[in-house]
Short mmCIF file of C-alpha atoms in Angstrom, two decimals:
data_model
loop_
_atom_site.label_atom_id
_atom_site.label_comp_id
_atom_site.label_asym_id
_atom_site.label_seq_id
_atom_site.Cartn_x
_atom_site.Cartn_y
_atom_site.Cartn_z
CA UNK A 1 30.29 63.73 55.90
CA UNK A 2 32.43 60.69 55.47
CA UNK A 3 34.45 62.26 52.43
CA UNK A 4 34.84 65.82 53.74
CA UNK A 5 38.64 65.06 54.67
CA UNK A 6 38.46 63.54 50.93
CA UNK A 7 40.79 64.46 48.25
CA UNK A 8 38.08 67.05 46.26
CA UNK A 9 37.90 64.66 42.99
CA UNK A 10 36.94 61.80 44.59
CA UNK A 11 33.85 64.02 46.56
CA UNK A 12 32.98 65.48 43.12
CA UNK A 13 33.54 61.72 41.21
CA UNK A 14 30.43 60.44 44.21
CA UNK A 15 28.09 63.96 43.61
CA UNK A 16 28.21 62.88 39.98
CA UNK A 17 27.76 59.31 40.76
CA UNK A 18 24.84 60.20 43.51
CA UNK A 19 23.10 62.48 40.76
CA UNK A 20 23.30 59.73 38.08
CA UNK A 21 21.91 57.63 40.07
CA UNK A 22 18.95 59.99 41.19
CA UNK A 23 18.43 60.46 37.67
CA UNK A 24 18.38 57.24 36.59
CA UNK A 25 16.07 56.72 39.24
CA UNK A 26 13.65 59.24 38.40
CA UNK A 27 14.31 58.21 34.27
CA UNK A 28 12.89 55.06 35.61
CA UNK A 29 10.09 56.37 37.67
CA UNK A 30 9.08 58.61 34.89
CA UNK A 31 9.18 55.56 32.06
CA UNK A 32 6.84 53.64 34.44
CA UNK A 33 4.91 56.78 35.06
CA UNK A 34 4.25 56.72 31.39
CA UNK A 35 3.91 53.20 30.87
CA UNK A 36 1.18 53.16 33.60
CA UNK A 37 -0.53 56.00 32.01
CA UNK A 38 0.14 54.27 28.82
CA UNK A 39 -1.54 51.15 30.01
CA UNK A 40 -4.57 53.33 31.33
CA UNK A 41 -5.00 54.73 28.67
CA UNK A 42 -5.31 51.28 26.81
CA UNK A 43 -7.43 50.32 29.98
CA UNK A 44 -9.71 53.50 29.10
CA UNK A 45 -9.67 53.08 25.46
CA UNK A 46 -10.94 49.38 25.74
CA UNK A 47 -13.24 50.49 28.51
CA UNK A 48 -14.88 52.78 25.77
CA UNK A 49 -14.45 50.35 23.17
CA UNK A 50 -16.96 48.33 25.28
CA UNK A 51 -19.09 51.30 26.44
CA UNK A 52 -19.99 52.06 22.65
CA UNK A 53 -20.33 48.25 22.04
CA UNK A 54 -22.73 48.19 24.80
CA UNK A 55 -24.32 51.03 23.73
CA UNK A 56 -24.80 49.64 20.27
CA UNK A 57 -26.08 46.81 21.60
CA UNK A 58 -28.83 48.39 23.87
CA UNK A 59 -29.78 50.28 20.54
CA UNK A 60 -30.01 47.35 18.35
CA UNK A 61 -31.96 45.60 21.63
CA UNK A 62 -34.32 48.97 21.22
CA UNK A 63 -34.50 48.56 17.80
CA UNK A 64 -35.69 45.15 17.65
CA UNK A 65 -37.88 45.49 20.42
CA UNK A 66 -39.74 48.74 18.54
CA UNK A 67 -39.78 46.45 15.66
CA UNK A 68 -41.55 43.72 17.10
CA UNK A 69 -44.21 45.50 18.96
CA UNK A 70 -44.43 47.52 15.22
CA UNK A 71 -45.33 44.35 13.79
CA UNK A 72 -47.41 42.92 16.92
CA UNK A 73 -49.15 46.06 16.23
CA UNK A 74 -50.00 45.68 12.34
CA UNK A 75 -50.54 41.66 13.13
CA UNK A 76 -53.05 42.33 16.04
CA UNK A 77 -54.77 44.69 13.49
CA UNK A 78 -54.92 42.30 10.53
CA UNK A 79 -56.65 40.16 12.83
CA UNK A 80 -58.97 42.54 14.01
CA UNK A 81 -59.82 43.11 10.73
CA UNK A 82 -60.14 39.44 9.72
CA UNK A 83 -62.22 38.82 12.72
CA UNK A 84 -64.61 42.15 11.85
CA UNK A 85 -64.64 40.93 8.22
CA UNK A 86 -65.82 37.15 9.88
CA UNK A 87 -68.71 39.06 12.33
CA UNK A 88 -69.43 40.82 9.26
CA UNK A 89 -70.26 37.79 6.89
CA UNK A 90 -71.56 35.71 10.21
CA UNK A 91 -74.27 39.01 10.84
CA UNK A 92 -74.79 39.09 6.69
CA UNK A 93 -75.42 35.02 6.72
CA UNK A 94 -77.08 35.17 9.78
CA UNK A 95 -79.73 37.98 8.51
CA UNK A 96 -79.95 36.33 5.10
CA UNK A 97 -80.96 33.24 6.95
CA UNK A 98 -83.59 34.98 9.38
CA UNK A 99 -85.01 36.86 5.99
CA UNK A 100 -85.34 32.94 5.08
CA UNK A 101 -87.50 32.05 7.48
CA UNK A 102 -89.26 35.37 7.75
CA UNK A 103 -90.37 34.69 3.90
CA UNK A 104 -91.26 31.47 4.38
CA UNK A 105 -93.36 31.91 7.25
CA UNK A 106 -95.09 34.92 5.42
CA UNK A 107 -95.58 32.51 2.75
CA UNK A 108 -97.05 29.77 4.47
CA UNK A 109 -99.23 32.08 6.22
CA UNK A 110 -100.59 33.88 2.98
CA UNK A 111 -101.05 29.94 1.81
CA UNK A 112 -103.33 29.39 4.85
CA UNK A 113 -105.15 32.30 4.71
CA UNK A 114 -105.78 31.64 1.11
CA UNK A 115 -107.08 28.43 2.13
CA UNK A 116 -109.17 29.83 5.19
CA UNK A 117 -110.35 32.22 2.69
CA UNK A 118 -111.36 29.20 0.05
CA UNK A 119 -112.97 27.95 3.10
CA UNK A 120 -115.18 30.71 4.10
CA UNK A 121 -116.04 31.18 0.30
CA UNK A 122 -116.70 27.62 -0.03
CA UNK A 123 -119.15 27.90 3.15
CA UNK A 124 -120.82 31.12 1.92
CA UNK A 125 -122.09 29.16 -1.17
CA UNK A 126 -123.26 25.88 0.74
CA UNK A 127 -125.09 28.39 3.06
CA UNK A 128 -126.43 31.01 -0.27
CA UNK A 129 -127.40 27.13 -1.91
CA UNK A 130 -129.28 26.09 1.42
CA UNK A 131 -130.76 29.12 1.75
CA UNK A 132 -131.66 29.55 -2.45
CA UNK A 133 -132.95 26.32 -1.96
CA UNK A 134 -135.12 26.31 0.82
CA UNK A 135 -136.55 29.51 -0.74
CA UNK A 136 -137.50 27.83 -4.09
CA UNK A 137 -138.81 25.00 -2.02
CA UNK A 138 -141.02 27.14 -0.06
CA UNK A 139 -142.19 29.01 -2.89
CA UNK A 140 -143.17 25.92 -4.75
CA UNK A 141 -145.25 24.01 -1.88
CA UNK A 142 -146.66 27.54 -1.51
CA UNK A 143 -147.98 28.24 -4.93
CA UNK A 144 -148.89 24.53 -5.00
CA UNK A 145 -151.00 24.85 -1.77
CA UNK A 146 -152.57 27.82 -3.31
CA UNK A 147 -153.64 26.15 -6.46
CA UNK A 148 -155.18 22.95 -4.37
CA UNK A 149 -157.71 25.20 -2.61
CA UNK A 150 -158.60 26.63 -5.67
CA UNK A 151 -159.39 23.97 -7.11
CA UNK A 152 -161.43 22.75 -4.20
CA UNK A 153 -163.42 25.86 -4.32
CA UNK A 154 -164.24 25.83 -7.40
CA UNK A 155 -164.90 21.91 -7.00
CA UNK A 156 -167.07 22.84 -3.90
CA UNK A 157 -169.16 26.01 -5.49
CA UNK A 158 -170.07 23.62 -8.41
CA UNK A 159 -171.13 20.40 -6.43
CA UNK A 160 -173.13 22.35 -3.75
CA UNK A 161 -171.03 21.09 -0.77
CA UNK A 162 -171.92 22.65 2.93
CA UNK A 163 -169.20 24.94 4.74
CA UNK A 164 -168.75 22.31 7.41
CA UNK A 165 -168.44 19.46 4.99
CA UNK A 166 -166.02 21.67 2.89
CA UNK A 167 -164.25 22.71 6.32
CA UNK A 168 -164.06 18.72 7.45
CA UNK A 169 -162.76 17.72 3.88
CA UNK A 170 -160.50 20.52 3.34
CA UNK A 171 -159.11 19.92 6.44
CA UNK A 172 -158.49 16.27 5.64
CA UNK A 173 -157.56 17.27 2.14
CA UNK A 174 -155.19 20.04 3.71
CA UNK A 175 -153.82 17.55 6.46
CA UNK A 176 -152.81 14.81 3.50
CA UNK A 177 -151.51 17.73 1.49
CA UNK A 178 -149.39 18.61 4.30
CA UNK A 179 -148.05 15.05 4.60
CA UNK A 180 -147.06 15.23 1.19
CA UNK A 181 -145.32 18.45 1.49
CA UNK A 182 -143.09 17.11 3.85
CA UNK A 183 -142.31 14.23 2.39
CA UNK A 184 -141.53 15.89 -0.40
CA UNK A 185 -139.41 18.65 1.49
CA UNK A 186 -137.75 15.74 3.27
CA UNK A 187 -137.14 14.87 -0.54
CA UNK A 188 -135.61 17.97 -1.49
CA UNK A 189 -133.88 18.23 1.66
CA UNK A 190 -131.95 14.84 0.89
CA UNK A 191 -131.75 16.07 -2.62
CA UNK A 192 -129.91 19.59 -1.28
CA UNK A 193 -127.84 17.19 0.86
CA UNK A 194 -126.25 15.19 -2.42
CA UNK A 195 -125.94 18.00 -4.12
CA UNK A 196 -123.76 19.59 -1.34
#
């Protein structure tokens, strides 16, 4: 309002200089404008940079981690298999060792009843000798008994003798022949004794 009474040059020499210096103004509004979206964009670009770095690294973190429990995995097996293969030679050693014993108590046992059974054989004869021999004992004071009292009838018929005195002497005769059988029994019963 100032330079309306103004000479028309000098109002048109301040438009120009007004506009100039709008448009430097905006010039330099519009270069920071740019240099700010220039420097967010290097803002965003390194934001991103770290974003896929981060990323990477979580993968790589994965990565390992799947790796790991992979081989936790095939190391826990091994062992499960070394420790099966251990039970497995402890349960063979184990029933190799029981079969051990089982055989040797089987063989003791058949030993002992071998020997209880040479035992009971060994007893069967003593008793089959005992018995064989108190047979041929009896047999012999029997047939020797027999032959005494035939001779003493025969010795009787031909001297004569009386029943009674024949009765009284044979039963003398038959009481000292019975003394001698048993010593002589108690003979062959000492005899059977040595022999056993």
């Amino acid at each position: 309002h100032c330079l309306q009474n103004t000479d028309l040059r000098v109002r048109a020499l301040e438009q120009n200089t007004l506009t100039r210096v709008f448009l430097k103004k905006q010039t330099n509004l519009n270069e920071m404008n740019m240099k700010q979206n220039l420097e967010e964009a290097v803002y965003l670009e390194t934001i991103t940079d770290l974003l896929s770095k981060v990323q990477e690294a979580k993968e790589d973190s994965a990565n390992q981690h799947f790796k790991l429990q992979v081989n936790d995995l095939k190391n826990q097996q091994k062992e499960n298999l070394r420790r099966e293969d251990d039970l497995n030679k402890f349960k063979a050693e184990a029933t190799l060792e029981m079969a051990r014993f089982v055989a040797h108590y089987v063989e003791e046992d058949m030993l002992n009843s071998e020997d209880d059974t040479k035992d009971t054989d060994r007893v069967d004869m003593l008793e089959r000798s005992k018995a064989f021999s108190a047979t041929s004992s009896n047999t012999v004071l029997s047939v020797s008994q027999l032959y005494d009292t035939i001779l003493w009838s025969v010795a009787t018929s031909q001297l004569g003798l009386s029943t009674d005195g024949d009765s009284l002497y044979s039963s003398v005769f038959d009481g000292d022949m019975n003394e001698g059988n048993d010593a002589e029994s108690g003979g062959n019963n000492n005899d059977e004794e040595q022999i056993l």
